[in-house]
XYZ file of C-alpha atoms in Angstrom:
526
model
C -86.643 -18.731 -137.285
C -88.860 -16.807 -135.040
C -86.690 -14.572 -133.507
C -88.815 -13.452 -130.871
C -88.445 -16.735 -129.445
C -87.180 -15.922 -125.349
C -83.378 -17.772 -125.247
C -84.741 -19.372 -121.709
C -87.525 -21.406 -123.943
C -85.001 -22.614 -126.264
C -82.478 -23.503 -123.830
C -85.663 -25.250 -121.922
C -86.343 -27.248 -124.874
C -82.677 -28.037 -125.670
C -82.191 -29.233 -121.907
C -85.697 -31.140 -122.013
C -84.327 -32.807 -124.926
C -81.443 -34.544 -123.571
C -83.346 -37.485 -122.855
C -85.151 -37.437 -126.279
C -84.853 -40.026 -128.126
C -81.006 -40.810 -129.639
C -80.374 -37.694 -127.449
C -82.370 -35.199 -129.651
C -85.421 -33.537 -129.300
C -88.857 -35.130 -128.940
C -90.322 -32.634 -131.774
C -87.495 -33.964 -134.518
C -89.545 -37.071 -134.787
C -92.394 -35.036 -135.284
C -91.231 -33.185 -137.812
C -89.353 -36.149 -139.201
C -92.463 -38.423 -139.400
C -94.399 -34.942 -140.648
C -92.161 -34.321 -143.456
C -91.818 -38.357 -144.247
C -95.059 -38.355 -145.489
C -95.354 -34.929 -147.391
C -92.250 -35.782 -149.255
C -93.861 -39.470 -149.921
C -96.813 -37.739 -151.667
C -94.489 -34.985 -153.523
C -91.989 -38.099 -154.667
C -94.892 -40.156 -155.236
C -96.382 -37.797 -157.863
C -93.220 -36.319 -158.799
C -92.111 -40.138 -160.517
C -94.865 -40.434 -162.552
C -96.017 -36.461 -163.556
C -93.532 -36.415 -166.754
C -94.862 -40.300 -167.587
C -98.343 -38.772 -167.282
C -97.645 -36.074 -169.350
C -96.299 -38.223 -172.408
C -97.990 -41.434 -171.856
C -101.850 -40.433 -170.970
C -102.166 -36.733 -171.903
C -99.890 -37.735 -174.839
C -97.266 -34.621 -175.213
C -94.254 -34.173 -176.422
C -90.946 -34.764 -174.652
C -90.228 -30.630 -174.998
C -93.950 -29.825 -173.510
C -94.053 -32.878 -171.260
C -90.553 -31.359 -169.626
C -91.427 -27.797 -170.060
C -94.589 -28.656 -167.902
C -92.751 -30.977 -165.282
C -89.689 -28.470 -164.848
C -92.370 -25.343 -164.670
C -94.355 -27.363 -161.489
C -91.150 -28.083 -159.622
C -89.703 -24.804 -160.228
C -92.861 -22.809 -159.121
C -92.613 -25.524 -155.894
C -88.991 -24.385 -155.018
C -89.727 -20.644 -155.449
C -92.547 -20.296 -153.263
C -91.053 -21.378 -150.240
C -89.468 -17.911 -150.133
C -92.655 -16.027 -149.764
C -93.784 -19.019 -147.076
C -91.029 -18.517 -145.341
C -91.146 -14.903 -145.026
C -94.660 -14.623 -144.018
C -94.136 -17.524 -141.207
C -91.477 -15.164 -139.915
C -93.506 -12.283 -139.935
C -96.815 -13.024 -139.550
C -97.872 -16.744 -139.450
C -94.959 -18.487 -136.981
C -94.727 -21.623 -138.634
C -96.897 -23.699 -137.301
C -99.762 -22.178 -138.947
C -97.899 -22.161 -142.187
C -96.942 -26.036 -142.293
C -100.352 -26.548 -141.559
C -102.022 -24.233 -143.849
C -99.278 -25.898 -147.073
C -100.167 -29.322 -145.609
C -104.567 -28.592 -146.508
C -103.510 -26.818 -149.573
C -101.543 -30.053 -150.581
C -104.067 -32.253 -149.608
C -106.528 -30.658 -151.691
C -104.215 -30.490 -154.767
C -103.652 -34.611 -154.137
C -107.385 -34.782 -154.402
C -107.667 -33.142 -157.676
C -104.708 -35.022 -159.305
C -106.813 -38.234 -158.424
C -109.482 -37.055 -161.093
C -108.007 -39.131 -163.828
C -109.784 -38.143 -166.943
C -110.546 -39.851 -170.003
C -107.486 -41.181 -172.035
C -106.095 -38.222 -174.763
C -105.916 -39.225 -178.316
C -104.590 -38.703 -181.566
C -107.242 -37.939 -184.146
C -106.005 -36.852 -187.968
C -108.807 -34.177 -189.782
C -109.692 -34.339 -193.334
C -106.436 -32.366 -194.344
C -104.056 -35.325 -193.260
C -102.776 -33.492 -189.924
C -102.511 -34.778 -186.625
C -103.444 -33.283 -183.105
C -104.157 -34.550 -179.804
C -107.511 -34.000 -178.401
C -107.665 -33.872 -174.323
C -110.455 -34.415 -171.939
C -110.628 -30.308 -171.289
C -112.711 -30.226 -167.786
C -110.171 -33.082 -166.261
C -107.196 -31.299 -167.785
C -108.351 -27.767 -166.555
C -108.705 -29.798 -163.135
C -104.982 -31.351 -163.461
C -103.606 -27.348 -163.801
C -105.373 -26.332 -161.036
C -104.308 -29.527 -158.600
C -100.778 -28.585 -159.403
C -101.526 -25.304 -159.084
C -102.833 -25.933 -155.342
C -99.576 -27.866 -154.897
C -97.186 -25.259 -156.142
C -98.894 -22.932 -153.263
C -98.981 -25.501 -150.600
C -95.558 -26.246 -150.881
C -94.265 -22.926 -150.316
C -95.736 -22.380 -147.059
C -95.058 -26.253 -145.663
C -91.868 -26.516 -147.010
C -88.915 -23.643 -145.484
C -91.204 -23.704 -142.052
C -90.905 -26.914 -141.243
C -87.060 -27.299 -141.690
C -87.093 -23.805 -139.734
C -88.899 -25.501 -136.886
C -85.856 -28.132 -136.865
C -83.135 -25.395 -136.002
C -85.649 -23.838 -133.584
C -85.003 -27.120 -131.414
C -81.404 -26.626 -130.716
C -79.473 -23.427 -129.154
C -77.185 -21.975 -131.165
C -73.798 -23.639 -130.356
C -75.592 -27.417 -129.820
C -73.469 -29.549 -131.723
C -76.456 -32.169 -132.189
C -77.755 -29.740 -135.168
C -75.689 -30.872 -138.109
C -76.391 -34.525 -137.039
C -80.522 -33.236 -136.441
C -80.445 -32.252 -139.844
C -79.258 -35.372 -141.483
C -81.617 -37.219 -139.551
C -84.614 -35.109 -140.658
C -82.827 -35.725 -144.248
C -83.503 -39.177 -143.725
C -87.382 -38.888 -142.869
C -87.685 -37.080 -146.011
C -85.833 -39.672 -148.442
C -87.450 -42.861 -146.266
C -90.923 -41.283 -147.403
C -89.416 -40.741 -151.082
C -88.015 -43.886 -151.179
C -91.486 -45.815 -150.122
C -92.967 -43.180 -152.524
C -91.547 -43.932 -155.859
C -91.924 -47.767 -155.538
C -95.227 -47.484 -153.991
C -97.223 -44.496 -156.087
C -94.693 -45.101 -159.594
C -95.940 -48.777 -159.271
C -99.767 -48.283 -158.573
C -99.556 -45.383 -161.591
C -98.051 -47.062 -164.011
C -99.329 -50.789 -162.840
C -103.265 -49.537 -161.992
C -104.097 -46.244 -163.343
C -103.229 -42.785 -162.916
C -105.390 -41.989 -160.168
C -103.857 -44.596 -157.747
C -100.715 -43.582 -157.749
C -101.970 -40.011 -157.465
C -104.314 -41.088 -154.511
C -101.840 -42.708 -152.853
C -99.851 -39.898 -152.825
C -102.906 -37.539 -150.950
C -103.536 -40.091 -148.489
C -99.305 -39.968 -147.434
C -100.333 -36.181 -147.237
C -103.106 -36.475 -144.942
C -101.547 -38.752 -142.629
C -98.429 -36.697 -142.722
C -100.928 -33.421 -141.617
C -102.189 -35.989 -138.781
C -98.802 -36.133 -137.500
C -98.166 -32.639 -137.486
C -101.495 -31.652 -135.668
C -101.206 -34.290 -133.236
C -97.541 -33.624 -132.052
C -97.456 -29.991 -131.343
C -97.000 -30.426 -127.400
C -93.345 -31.744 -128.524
C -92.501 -28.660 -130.489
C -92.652 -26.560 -127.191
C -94.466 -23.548 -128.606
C -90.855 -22.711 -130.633
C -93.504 -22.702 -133.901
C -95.857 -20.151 -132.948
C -96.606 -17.058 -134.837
C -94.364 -13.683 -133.523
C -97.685 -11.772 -132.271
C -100.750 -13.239 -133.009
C -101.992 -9.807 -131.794
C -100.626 -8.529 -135.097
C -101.939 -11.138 -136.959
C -105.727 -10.735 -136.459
C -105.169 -6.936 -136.216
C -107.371 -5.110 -139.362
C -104.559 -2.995 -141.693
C -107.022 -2.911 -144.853
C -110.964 -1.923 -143.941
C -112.016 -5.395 -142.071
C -109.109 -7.529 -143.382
C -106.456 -8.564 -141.195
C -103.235 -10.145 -142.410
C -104.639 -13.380 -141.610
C -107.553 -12.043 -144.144
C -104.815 -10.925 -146.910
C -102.462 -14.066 -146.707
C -105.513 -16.062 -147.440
C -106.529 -14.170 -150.288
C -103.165 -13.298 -151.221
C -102.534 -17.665 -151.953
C -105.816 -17.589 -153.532
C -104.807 -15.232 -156.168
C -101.444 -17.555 -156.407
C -103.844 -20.328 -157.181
C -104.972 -18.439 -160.183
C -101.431 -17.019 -161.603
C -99.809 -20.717 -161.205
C -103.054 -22.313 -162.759
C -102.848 -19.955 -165.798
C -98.831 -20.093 -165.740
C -98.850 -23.726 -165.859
C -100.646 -23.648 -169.047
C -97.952 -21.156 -170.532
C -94.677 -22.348 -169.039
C -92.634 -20.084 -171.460
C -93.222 -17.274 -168.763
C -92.273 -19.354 -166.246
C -88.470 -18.481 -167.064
C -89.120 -14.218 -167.168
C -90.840 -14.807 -164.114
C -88.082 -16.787 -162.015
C -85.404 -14.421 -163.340
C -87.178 -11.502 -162.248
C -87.526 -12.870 -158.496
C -84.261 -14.104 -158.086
C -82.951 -11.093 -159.111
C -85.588 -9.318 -156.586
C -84.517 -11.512 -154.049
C -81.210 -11.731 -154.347
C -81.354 -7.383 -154.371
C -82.884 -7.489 -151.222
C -80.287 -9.823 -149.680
C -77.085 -7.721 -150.896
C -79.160 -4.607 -149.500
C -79.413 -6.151 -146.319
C -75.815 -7.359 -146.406
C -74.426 -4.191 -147.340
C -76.547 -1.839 -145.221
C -78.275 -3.596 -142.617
C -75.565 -5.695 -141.094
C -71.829 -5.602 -139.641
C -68.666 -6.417 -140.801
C -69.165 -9.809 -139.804
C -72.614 -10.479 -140.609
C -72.003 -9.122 -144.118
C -69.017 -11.262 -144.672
C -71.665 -14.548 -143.862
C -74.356 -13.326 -145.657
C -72.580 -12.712 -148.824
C -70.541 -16.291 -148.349
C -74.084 -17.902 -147.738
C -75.065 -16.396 -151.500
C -71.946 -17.738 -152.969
C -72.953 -20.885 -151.553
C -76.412 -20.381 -152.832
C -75.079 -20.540 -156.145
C -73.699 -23.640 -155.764
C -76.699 -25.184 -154.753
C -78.311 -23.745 -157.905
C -75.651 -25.331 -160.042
C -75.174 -28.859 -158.319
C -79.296 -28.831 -158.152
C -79.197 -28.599 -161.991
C -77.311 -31.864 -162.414
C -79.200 -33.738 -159.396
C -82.620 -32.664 -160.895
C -82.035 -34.393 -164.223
C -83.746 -37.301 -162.170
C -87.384 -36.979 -162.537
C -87.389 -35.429 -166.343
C -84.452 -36.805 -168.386
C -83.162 -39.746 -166.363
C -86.806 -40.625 -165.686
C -87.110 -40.509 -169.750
C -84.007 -41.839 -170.305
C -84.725 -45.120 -167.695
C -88.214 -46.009 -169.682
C -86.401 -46.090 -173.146
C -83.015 -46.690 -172.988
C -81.835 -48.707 -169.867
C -82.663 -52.478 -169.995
C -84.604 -53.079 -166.676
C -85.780 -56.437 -166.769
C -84.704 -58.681 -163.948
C -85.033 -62.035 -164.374
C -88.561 -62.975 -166.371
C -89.898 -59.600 -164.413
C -89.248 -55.604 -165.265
C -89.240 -52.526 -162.604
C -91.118 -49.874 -163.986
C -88.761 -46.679 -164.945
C -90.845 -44.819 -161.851
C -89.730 -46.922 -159.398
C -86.287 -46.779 -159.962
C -86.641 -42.822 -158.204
C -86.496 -44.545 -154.987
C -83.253 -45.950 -155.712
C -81.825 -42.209 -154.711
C -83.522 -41.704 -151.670
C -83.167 -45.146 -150.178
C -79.601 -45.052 -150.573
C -79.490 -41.576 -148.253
C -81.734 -43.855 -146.014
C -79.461 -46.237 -145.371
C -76.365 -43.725 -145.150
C -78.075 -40.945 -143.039
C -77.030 -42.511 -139.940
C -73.564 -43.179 -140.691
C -73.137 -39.539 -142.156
C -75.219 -38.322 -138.559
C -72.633 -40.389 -136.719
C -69.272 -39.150 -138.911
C -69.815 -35.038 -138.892
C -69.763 -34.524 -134.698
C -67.301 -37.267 -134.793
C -64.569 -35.266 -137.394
C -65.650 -32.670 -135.222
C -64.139 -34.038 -132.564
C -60.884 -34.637 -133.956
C -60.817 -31.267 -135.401
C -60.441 -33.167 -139.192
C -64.164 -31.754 -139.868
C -64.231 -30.937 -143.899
C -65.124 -26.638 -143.900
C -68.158 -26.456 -146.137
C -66.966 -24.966 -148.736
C -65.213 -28.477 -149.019
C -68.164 -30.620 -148.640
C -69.840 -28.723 -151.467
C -66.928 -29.419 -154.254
C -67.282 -32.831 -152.466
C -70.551 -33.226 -153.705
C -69.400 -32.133 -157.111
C -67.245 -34.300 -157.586
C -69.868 -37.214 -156.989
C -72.131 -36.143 -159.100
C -69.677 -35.486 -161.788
C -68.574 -39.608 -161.514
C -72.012 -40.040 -161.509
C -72.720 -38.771 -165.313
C -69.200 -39.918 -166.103
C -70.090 -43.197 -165.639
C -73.441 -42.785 -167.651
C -71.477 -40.925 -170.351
C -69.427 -44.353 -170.497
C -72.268 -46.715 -170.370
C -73.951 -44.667 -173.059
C -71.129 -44.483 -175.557
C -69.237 -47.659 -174.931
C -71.315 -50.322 -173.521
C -74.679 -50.357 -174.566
C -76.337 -52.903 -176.249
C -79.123 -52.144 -179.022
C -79.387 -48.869 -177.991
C -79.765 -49.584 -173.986
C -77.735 -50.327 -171.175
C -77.284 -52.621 -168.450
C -79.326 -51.640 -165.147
C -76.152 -51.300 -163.140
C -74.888 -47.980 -164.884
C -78.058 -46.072 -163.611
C -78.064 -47.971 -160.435
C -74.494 -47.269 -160.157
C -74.784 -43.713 -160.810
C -77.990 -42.609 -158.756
C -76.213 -44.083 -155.597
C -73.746 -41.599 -156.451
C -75.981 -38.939 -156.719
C -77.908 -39.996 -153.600
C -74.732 -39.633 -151.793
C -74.068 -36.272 -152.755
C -77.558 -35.071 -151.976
C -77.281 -36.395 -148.948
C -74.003 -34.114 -148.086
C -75.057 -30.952 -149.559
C -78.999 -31.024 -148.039
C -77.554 -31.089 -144.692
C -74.956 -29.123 -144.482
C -77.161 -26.334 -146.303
C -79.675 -26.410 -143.646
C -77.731 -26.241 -141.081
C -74.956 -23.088 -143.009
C -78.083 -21.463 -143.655
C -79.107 -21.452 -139.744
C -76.056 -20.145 -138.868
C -74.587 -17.924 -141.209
C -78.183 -16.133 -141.845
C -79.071 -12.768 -139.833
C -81.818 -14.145 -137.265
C -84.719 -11.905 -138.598
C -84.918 -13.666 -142.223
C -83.509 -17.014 -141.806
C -86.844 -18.290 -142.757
C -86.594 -16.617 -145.689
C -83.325 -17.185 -146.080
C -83.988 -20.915 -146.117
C -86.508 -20.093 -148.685
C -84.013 -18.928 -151.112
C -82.076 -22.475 -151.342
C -85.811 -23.808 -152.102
C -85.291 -20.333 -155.030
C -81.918 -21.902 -156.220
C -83.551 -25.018 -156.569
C -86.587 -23.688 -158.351
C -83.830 -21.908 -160.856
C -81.889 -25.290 -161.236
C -85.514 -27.319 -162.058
C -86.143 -25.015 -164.786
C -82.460 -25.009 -165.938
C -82.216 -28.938 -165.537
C -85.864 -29.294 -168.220
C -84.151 -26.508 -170.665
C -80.794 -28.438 -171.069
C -82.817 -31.676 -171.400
C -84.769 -29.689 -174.238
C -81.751 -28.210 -175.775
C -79.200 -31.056 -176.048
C -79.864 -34.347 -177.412
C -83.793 -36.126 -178.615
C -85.790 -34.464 -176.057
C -85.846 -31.439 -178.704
C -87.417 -33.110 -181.150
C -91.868 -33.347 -181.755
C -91.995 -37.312 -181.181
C -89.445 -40.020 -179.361
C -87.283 -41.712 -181.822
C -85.846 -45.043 -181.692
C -83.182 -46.295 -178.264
C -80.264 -46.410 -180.822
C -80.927 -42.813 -182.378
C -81.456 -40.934 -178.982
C -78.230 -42.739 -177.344
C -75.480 -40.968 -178.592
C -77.361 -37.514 -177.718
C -77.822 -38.635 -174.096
C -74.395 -39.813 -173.986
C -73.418 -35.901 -175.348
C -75.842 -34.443 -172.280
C -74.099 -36.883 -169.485
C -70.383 -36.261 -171.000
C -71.544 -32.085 -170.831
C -73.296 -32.345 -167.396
C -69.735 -34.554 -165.715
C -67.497 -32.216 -167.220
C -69.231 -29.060 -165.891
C -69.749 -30.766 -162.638
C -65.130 -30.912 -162.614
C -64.925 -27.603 -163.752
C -67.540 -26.640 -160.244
C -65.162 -28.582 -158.397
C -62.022 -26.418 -159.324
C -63.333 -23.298 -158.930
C -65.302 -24.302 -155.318
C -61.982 -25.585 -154.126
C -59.944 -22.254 -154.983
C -62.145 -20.601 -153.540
C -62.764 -22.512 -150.090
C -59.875 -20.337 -148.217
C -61.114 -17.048 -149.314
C -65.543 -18.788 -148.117
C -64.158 -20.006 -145.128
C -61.825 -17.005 -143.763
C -65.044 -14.895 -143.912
C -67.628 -17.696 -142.285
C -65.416 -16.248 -138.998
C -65.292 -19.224 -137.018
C -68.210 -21.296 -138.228
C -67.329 -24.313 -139.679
C-alpha cells in the first residue's frame, strides 16, 4: 500500500466508485481482467511443467518434483522483495508492469521446445538420459525470467485492490473474493486450454498459449490505468530517478538488481538442493525483521496485530502444503492411478487442474454475497475460524482420497469421482482462506509494509511448495529412480493422503483453541 496516498484521493475514488459496476470500483475489473490472464498463463504452464519434466525431458519423479516445487517456491518468495520495492520505490504500477514484460519474455522462451530427450545405454550396460543442452539451458533461464517476473506482478497488484477502498468500506472482503474469482476463471480456462494443447499438440503450444494470456493480460493493465485513479503510482518518483551510486539511480539498481536474480534463479534451478538453505534463511530474515518491527516499531495494539497476522501466516504455510499437492503429486497421481476415461474419450491428467479453480468460479459470488451479509447479522465467522474452516475441508478432502485409495480402487486406480470429489473440496477451501488473507493482511498490517507484508503470504506459500515436493519425495513411489506399476504405488499414496487428512484435524484443533486468544488481540477487526 502506498502510504503516501492523500485520504481525500482515496475517499474520491471510493465515492466515484459507488456507481461502479456491482457497486465496486471501476479499477477492480481492471485488475480482475489483468490478473485473469497472468494467472491463465502461470496455471497454464504450471499443469503441464512436472508432465514436461518426466514425459519429454525424461526425469525422475524425485528430480521432476524437486524441479517443479523449486520454480513455484522461488515464484512465492519473490513477491516479498516486489512488494517492498513497489512500496518504496516503484508504486506499483511500474512493478505489475515491469513482472508482466519479464513474464512475457519467460513465456517466450518456454515456447522453444527442443528436441525430444532420450535414453541411450554405453558400452558398459548403463543407462543415462541425454538432453538437447542449448534448449534445456533456454528452459532454466525462461523459468528463471518467470520466477523474477512474478515477484514484482504478483503482491502489487493485489495491493492495488485494497488501495480502492477506504479503510472501514465493507465492500473489501467481498472485492477480494471477486478478484479471487478473475484469478481462478483464468486458471480454470488455463488448465483445460494450455494442459490440452501440451499434452494433445506439443510442448510449445501449451507453453505459447500460456505467453499470449500474458500479453493480453499486460494489454489490460496498460490500457486501464485512468480507472486506477493514480492510487498505483510510485511514492516520489523524484526519489526514484535520483543518482545514490555514481550515475545509477534506483530505477538503474532495481533493474540490474532483477538481472542478477535472473542469473542466481537460472543457476539455482539447476541445483534445487539449495533451494531449501536458501528459503530457510529468508524466512527466517524476514520473519526477524517483522518481530523487530512488532516489538520496537509499533504500539500495543499494532504489535498485538502484527504478531496475530504471523500466527496466521503460519497457517497459510501449513494449509498451502496440503493445497499444493495439486500440480506435483495429485497431478502424478491423476496420470497413473485415477481412471479418467469418460465414455469412449479420456481427459488428460492436466486438465483436470481446472477442476479447482472453476469450482471457486462458480462459488465466488455466493461467498462475495454471504461475508457482508453474516456481517450484517453480526453471525460473521472471526478469522481465526474461517482458517480451521478451511482445514477441515481440506482434511475431508485427502480423507476421502485416503478411502478411495485403500478401499475402492480397482487394478490399482480409482474411479474419477474421488479426485473430482476431493478437489471441489479443496477449491472450496482455497477459496475461503485466499480472501480472507488478503483482506487480514490489509488490515491488520502497519501501513508502511503492507506490500511487503502481502509478500510474505506469497513467502509462506513459497515454504509450503517446497514442503508439499519434499513430502511427495519422502513418502510413498515418488522416492524411487523410475515409476512402478498403479497397483505398487497405491497403497503409498493412500499412506501420503491418510498422513496429509490427519495433520490437516490435528491444524484444526489447535487453530480452534486458539481463535479466542487471535481474535481478543485483532482489537476489533473481525
Amino acid at each position: 500500500m502506498n502510504s503516501q496516498t492523500p485520504i481525500s484521493l482515496r475517499e474520491e475514488t471510493t465515492s466515484e466508485a459507488s456507481g461502479g459496476l456491482f457497486r465496486h470500483p471501476p479499477g477492480l475489473y481492471v485488475l480482475f481482467l489483468t490478473e485473469m490472464w497472468e494467472r491463465f498463463s502461470f496455471y497454464g504452464m504450471r499443469a503441464l511443467l512436472v508432465f514436461y519434466l518426466t514425459k519429454h525431458l525424461l526425469l525422475t519423479d524425485q528430480i521432476s518434483l524437486g524441479i517443479y516445487g523449486a520454480y513455484v517456491a522461488l515464484g512465492y518468495a519473490t513477491p516479498v522483495i516486489g512488494g517492498l520495492l513497489a512500496d518504496r520505490y516503484l508504486g506499483q504500477r511500474l512493478a505489475v508492469t515491469f513482472g508482466a514484460i519479464l513474464m512475457c519474455l519467460g513465456h517466450l522462451g518456454m515456447a522453444i521446445e527442443g528436441a525430444p530427450s532420450r535414453a541411450v545405454i554405453n558400452e558398459a550396460g548403463v543407462a543415462s538420459i541425454v538432453h538437447d543442452e542449448p534448449a534445456l539451458q533456454i528452459f532454466y533461464f525462461s523459468l528463471a525470467l518467470l520466477i523474477v517476473g512474478i515477484g514484482f506482478l504478483k503482491p502489487n497488484i493485489a495491493t492495488i485492490v485494497s488501495q480502492l477502498y477506504k479503510d472501514d468500506d465493507p465492500r473489501r472482503a467481498s472485492g477480494y473474493t471477486i478478484f479471487q474469482m478473475g484469478i481462478m476463471l483464468g486458471a480454470a480456462l488455463s488448465a483445460g486450454v494450455c494442459g490440452y494443447l501440451g499434452e494433445q499438440y506439443g510442448w510449445s503450444y501449451g507453453f505459447g498459449a500460456a505467453g499470449i494470456g500474458m500479453f493480453i493480460g499486460l494489454v489490460i493493465f496498460l490500457s486501464g490505468q485512468r480507472a486506477l485513479k493514480g492510487v498505483a503510482e510510485p511514492p516520489s518518483k523524484e526519489r526514484l530517478h535520483q543518482t545514490v551510486l555514481g550515475p545509477l539511480s534506483p530505477m538503474h539498481l532495481i533493474v540490474l538488481g532483477a538481472a542478477g536474480a535472473v542469473v542466481l534463479f537460472w543457476l539455482l534451478l539447476q541445483h534445487t538442493q539449495y533451494v531449501g538453505y536458501l528459503l530457510g534463511g529468508f524466512s527466517a530474515f524476514v520473519v526477524g525483521f517483522v518481530l523487530f518491527v512488532s516489538i520496537f516499531r509499533c504500539n500495543k495494539i499494532e504489535r498485538d496485530r502484527m504478531l496475530t497476522l504471523l500466527v496466521l501466516q503460519l497457517a497459510l504455510t501449513f494449509f498451502a502444503t496440503l493445497f499444493e499437492q495439486a500440480g506435483g503429486a495429485l497431478n502424478l497421481f491423476a496420470d497413473r492411478n485415477v481412471d479418467r476415461h469418460i465414455g469412449s474419450g479420456e481427459i488428460k491428467a492436466s486438465q483436470l487442474q481446472s477442476v479447482v479453480p472453476a469450482t471457486i468460479v462458480l462459488l465466488a459470488p455466493f461467498f462475495a454475497w454471504l461475508w457482508p451479509k453474516l456481517s450484517e447479522k453480526g453471525r460473521n465467522p472471526r478469522t481465526p475460524a474461517k482458517y480451521a474452516l478451511t482445514m477441515v475441508l481440506m482434511g475431508c478432502g485427502f480423507g476421502i482420497l485416503a478411502l478411495a485409495t485403500s478401499s475402492f480402487a480397482v487394478e490399482g486406480k480409482i474411479a474419477l469421482a474421488w479426485l473430482l470429489s476431493a478437489y471441489v473440496l479443496f477449491g472450496v477451501a482455497d477459496l475461503i482462506i485466499v480472501s480472507v488473507c488478503y483482506t487480514t493482511i490489509t488490515l491488520l498490517s502497519l501501513p508502511r509494509i503492507v506490500g511487503m507484508m502481502m509478500g510474505t503470504s506469497m513467502l509462506a506459500i513459497s515454504a509450503a511448495n517446497f514442503l508439499a515436493a519434499r513430502i511427495a519425495t519422502w513418502m510413498g513411489p515418488l522416492k524411487s529412480t523410475a515409476p512402478t506399476s498403479p497397483v505398487e504405488t497405491l497403497s503409498a499414496y493412500s499412506n501420503l493422503f491418510s498422513t496429509l487428512s490427519t495433520s490437516a484435524f490435528i491444524c484444526t484443533a489447535i487453530l480452534l483453541l486458539l481463535s479466542p486468544f487471535l481474535s481478543k488481540r485483532m482489537h476489533g477487526i473481525h
